[in-house]
XYZ file of C-alpha atoms in Angstrom:
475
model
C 1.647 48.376 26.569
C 1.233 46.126 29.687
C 3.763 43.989 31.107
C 6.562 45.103 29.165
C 9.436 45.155 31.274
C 8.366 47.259 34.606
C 5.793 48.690 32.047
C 2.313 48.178 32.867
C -1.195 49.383 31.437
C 0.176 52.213 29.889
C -0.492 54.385 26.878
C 1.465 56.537 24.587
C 1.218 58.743 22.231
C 3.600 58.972 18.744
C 2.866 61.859 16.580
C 5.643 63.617 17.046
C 8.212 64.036 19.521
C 7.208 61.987 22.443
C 9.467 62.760 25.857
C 9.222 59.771 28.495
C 11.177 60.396 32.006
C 11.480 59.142 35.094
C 14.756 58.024 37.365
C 17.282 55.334 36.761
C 15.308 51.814 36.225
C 12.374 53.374 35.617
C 11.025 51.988 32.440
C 12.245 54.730 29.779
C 14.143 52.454 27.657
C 11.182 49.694 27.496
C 9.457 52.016 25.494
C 11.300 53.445 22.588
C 12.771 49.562 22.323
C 9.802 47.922 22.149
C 8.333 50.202 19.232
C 11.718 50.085 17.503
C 11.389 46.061 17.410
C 7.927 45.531 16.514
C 8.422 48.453 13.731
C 11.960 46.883 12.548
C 10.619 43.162 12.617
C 7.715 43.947 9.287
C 10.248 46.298 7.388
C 10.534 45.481 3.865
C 8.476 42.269 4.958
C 7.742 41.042 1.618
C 11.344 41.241 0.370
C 12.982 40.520 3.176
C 10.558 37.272 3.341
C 11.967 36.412 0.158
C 15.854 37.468 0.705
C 15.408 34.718 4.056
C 13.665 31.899 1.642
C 16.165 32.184 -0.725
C 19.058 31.841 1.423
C 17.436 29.079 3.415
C 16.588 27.237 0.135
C 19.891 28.074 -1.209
C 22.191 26.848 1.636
C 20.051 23.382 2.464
C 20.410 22.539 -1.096
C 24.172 22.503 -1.042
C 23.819 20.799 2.125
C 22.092 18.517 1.104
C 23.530 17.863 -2.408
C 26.552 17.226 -0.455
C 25.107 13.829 0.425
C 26.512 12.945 -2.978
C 30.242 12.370 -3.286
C 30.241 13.795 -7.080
C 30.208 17.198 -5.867
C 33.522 17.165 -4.850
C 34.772 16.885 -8.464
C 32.219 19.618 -9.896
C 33.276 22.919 -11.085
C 30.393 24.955 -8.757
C 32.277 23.304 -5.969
C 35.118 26.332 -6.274
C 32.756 29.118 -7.020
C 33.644 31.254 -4.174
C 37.045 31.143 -5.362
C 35.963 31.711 -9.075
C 32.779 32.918 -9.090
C 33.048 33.316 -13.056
C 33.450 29.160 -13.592
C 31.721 27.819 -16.975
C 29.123 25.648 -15.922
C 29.464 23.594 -18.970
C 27.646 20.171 -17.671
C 24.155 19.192 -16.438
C 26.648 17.519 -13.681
C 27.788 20.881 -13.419
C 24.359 22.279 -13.050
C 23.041 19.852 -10.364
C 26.015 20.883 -7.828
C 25.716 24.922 -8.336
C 24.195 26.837 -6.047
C 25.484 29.933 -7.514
C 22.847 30.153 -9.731
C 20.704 31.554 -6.644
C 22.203 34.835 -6.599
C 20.618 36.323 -9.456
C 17.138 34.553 -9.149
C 14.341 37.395 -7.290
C 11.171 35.688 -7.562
C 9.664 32.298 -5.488
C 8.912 31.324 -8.632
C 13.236 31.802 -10.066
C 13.690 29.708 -6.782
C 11.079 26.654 -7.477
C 12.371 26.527 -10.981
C 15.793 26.117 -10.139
C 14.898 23.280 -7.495
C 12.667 21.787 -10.179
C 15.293 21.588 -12.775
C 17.614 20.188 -10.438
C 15.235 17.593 -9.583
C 15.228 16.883 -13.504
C 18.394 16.898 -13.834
C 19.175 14.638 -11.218
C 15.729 12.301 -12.200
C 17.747 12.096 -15.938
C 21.504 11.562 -15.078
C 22.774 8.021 -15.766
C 25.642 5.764 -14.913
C 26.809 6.561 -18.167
C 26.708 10.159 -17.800
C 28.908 9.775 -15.069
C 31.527 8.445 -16.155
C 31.450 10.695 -19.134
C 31.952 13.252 -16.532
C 34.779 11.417 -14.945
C 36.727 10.973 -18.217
C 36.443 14.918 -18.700
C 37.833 15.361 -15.347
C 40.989 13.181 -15.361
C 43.824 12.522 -17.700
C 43.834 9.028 -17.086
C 40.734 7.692 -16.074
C 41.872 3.952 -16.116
C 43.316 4.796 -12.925
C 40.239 5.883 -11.480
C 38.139 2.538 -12.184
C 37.750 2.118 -8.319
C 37.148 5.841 -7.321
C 34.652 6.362 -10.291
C 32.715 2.871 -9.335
C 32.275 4.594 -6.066
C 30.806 7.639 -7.290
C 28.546 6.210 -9.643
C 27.190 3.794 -7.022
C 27.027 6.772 -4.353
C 24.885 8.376 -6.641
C 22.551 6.226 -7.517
C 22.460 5.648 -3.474
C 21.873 8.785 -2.409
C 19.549 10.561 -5.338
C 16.164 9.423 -4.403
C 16.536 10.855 -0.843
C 18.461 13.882 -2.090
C 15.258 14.676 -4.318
C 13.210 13.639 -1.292
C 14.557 16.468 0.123
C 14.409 18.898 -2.835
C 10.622 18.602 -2.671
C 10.668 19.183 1.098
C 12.325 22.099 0.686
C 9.882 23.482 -2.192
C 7.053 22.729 -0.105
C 8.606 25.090 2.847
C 9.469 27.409 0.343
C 5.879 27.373 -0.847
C 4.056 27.605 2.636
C 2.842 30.582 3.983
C 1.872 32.464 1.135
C 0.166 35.378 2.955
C 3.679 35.683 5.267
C 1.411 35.851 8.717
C 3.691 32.669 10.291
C 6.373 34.845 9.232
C 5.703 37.988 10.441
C 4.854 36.956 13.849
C 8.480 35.174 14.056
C 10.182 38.111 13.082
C 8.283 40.105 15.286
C 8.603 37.754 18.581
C 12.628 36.869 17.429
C 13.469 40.647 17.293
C 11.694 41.879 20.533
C 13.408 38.698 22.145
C 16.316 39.938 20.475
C 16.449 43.451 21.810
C 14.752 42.219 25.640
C 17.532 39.117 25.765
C 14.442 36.887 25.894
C 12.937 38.312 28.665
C 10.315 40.704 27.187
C 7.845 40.558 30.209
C 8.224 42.077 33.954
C 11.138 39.932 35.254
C 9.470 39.789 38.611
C 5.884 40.300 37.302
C 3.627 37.182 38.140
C 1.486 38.106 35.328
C 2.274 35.448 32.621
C 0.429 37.332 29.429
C 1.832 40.565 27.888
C -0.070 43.158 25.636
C 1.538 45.411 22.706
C -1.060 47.452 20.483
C -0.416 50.135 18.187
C -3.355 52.226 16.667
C -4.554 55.487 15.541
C -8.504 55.586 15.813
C -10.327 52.674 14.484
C -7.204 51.927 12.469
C -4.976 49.118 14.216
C -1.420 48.692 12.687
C -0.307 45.866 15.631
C -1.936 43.788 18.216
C 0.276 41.312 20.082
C -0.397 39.361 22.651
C 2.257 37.188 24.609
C 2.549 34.517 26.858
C 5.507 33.869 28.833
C 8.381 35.919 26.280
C 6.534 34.247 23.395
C 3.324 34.383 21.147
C 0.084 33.538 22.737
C -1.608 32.459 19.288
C -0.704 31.951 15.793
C -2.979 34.630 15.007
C -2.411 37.685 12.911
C -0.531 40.338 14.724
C 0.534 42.477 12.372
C -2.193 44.482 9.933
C -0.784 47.724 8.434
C 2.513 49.171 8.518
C 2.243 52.824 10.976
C 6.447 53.167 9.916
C 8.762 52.368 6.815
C 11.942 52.100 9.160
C 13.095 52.589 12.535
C 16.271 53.413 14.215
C 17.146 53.136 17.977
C 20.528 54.975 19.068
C 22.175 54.452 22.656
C 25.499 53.840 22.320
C 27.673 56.354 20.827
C 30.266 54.153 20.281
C 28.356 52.424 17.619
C 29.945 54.927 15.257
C 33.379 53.283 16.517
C 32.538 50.432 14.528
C 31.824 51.043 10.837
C 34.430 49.250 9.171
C 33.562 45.925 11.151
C 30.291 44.135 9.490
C 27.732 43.144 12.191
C 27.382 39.498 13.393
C 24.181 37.775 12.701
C 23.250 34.396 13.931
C 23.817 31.927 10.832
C 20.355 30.618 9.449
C 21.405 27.080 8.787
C 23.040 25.831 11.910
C 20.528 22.913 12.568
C 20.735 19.136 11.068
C 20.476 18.164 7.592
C 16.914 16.749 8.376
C 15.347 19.807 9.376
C 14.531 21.705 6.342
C 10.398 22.416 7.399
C 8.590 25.785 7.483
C 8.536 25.679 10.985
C 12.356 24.647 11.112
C 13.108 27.595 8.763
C 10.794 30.238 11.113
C 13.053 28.960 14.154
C 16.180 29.931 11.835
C 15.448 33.121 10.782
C 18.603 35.395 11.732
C 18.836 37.886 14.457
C 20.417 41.537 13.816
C 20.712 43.513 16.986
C 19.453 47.089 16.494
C 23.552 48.467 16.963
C 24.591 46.395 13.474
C 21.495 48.155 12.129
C 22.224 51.269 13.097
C 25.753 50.870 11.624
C 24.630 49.796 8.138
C 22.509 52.581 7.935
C 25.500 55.103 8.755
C 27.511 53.381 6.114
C 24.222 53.561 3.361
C 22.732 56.711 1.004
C 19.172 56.211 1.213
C 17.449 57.289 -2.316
C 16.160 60.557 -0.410
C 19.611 61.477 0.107
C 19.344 62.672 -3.888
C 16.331 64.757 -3.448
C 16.759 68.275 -3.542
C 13.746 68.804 -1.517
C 15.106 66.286 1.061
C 18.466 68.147 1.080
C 16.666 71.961 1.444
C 14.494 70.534 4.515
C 18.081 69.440 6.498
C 19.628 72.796 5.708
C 18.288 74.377 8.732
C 18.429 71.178 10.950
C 22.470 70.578 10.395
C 22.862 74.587 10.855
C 21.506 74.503 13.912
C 24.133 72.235 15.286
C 26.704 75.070 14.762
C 29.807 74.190 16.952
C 28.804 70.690 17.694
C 28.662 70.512 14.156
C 31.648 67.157 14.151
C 32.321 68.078 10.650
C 32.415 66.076 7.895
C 33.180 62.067 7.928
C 35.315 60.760 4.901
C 37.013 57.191 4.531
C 40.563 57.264 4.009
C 42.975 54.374 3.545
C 40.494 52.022 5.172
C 39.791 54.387 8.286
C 36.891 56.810 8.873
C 37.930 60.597 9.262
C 37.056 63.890 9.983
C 39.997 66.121 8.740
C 42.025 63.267 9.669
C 41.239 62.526 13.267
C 40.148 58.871 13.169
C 36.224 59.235 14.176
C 37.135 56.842 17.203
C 39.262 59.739 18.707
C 36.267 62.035 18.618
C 34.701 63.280 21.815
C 31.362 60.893 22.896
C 29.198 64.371 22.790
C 31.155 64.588 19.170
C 29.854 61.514 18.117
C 26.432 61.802 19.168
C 26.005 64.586 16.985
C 27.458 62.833 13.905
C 25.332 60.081 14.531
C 22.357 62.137 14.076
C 24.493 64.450 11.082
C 24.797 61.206 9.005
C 21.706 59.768 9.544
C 20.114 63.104 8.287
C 22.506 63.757 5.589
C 22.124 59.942 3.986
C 18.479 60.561 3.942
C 17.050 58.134 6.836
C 14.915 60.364 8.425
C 11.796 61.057 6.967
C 8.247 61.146 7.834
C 7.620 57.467 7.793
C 10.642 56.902 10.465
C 10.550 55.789 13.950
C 13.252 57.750 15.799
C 14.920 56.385 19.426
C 16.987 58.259 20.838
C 17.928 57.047 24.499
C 19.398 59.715 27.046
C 21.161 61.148 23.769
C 22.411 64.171 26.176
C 24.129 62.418 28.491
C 27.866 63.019 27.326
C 27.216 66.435 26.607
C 27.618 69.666 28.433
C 24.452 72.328 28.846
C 25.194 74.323 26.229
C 25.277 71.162 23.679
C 22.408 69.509 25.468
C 20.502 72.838 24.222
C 21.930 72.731 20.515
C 20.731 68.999 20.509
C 17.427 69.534 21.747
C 16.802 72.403 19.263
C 18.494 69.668 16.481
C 15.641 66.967 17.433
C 12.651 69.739 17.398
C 13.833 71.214 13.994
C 13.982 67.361 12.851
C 10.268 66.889 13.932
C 9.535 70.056 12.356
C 10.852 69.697 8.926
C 11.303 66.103 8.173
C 8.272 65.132 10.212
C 10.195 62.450 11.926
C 8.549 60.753 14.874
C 10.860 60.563 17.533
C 11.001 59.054 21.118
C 13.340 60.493 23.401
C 14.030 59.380 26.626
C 15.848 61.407 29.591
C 16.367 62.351 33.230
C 18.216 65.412 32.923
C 16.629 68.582 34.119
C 18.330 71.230 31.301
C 18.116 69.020 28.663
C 13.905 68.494 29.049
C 13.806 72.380 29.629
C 15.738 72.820 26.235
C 12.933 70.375 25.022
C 10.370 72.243 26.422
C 11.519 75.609 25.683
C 12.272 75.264 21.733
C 9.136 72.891 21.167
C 7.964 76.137 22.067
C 10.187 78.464 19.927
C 9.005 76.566 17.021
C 5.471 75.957 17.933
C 5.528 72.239 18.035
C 3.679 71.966 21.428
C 0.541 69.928 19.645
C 2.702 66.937 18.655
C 5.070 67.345 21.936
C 4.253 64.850 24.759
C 5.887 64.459 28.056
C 5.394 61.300 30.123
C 6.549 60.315 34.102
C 6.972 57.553 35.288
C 5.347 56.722 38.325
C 5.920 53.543 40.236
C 2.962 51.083 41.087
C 5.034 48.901 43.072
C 9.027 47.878 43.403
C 8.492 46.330 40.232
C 6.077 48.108 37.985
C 5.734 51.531 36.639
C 3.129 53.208 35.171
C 3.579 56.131 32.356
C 1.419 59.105 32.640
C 1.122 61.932 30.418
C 2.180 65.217 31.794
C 1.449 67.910 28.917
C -0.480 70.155 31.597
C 1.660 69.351 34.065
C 5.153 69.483 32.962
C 6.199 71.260 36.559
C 5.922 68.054 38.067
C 8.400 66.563 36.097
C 10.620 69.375 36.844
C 10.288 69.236 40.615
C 10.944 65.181 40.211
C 14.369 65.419 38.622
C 15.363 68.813 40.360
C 15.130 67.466 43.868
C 18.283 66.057 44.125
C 19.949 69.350 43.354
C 17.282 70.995 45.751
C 18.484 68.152 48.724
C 22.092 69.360 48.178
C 21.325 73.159 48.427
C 19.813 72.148 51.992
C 23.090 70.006 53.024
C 25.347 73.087 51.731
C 22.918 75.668 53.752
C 23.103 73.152 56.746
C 27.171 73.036 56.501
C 27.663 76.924 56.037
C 25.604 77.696 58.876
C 27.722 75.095 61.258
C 30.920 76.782 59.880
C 29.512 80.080 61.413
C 28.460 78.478 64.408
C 31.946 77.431 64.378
């Protein structure tokens, strides 16, 4: 990483549990959120790529088709409010868009637009008016109204298929996804860094993210100014199959709500292009992730071997153990104290419970947990740094954790030691270059430096309270 944030020419290592520390505004965070977003940007690329086509095809269509007065009297045009109508009519047909929700190929999509196109290519004045007649109980009052439809049509259907090949051809670019990758990798690190994903004060302009083990190179990024430098390939093999990034315990506060997501089609008619369809793709901030997650099984979640690997892990929490969640007359519970009444150290622990328990945490998941100990006392600080070792251990999770207090790094240190995880342990300091930039270092030789770094304050306050006892003798 260079020129991430205050990072700068620095390299980590993720096999394991990796521990970065350092003071306030020092850096930490950078890390674990830029591996979360360049991990959570390619996940389920290839179905996700077609999930975002799909919609985009699916809602500039009906805008579109809405250039045609007609639609107001077809039956597709109440489908969200009865989403069982008969589509009896090739009229019918041309207007519904509900017909997208069952298609999952490019190929269901193109033939839909295609027979649409047909459809449209083959309806006459005639047919129209057939239409009409079906609709009213006395057309002969409609003679006006209907001539205005009909002519409407005609109008409007050349440019309406126009755009129904416009949107095929978007639909049809960028087979091998490599466009889209690289937006959904720049959108969701500009997502999670507020569009400012270089050193705010750093006069460097370019920004480097790589990710590799050996020869093997899963990411190489480069960035100009918060964006791409190139439309060249950044993304190669996938190192991680998800990746979850937990700060905020109140996160859990909010399962019933459904996350907000920037729409994908809140530009003109006009602009239905690949490159208008990349600049729509939706944002999801990694909190509305986390919550869908908590409120999802994952398929592991039935495995018995899954379930005997998290038997010791969710033992270990003993008291901090929250209990378990249920959802009861529309609230979430734990023997009926709403989960938003539970203590934060509470929560943090049944953040990590459910996450475990649905199956999300595996050997193919990225892990961030940032300052996770700081609502609990010492004696939970040790029970959750036991919790994250035995996690590493048995579900071969790869986790980042970040922190700054001094018992909760020696519970770290002391149980990666219990359980003889010390090879794929790392500890890194931060160490500042300049008021702006920091550099992380690893300490695994040297983990007494670390110590002495985040123990001086107490140390400065045992010298003030020596200083003040001796003037109250003196006194």
């Amino acid at each position: 990483m260079d020129n991430i944030g205050k990072i700068c020419d620095s390299t980590i290592i993720v096999d394991g549990l990796t521990v970065v520390t350092g003071g306030n505004n020092s850096g930490k965070t950078t890390v674990g959120k830029t591996l979360y977003s360049i991990v959570s940007a390619v996940e389920d690329i290839k179905q996700n790529a077609f999930i975002d086509k799909r919609d985009f095809a699916r809602e500039t269509i009906r805008r579109t088709l809405s250039r045609i007065e007609l639609r107001r009297y077809s039956k597709p045009e109440y489908s969200e409010i009865d989403k069982n109508a008969d589509i009896t009519t090739d009229i019918d047909s041309i207007f519904d868009i509900t017909v997208f929700r069952q298609i999952e190929s490019i190929e269901g999509i193109l033939s839909i637009i295609d027979e649409k196109i047909k459809k449209l290519n083959n309806c006459s004045e005639k047919d129209i008016y057939e239409f009409l007649e079906e609709e009213e109980e006395n057309p002969a009052k409609n003679q006006t109204r209907d001539k205005r439809l009909v002519d409407n049509f005609m109008k409007e259907r050349t440019e309406v298929i126009k755009f129904l090949d416009e949107v095929k051809k978007s639909i049809q670019a960028d087979s091998e996804l490599i466009e889209y990758t690289n937006a959904k990798i720049i959108k969701t690190l500009n997502t999670e860094f507020y569009n400012q994903i270089k050193g705010a004060n750093n006069e460097s302009r370019e920004s480097k993210i790589r990710l590799y083990q050996g020869n093997e190179e899963y990411y190489n990024i480069e960035l100009l100014d918060n964006d791409l430098s190139s439309k060249n390939e950044t993304f190669f093999l996938p190192a991680f199959d998800s990746s979850l990034f937990v700060d905020d315990v109140f996160v859990i506060d909010g399962l019933r709500s459904l996350g907000l997501i920037s729409s994908l089609f809140n530009s003109s008619e006009g602009e239905i292009s690949y490159e208008s369809f990349l600049n729509r793709l939706p944002r999801k901030h990694h909190k509305d992730k986390l919550r869908d997650k908590l409120r999802k099984n994952n398929n592991l979640f039935e495995e018995n071997l899954y379930k005997a690997k998290t038997e010791e892990i969710i033992k270990c929490m003993k008291d901090a153990n929250p209990g378990e969640i249920a959802l009861v007359k529309g609230k979430y519970v734990i023997e009926n104290l709403d989960i938003r009444n539970l203590a934060m150290g509470s929560k943090m622990f049944l953040i990590i419970k459910t996450l475990i328990e649905k199956g999300h945490c595996n050997s193919k998941t990225l892990l961030v947990l940032d300052e996770p100990e700081i609502h609990l006392h010492p004696e939970w600080q040790n029970i959750l740094a036991e919790t994250i070792v035995l996690l590493v251990k048995h579900l071969e999770t790869k986790v980042i954790l970040t922190t700054h207090s001094p018992n909760f790094l020696l519970a770290i240190d002391v149980f990666t030691k219990i359980h003889k995880m010390q090879k794929i342990t790392h500890f890194y300091k931060s160490t500042s270059i300049d008021k702006y930039k920091v550099k992380l270092e690893l300490a695994d030789e040297n983990t007494n430096e670390i110590y002495e770094k985040i123990t001086n304050p107490f140390i400065e306050l045992e010298t003030k309270i020596d200083a003040i006892e001796k003037n109250d003798l003196c006194e």
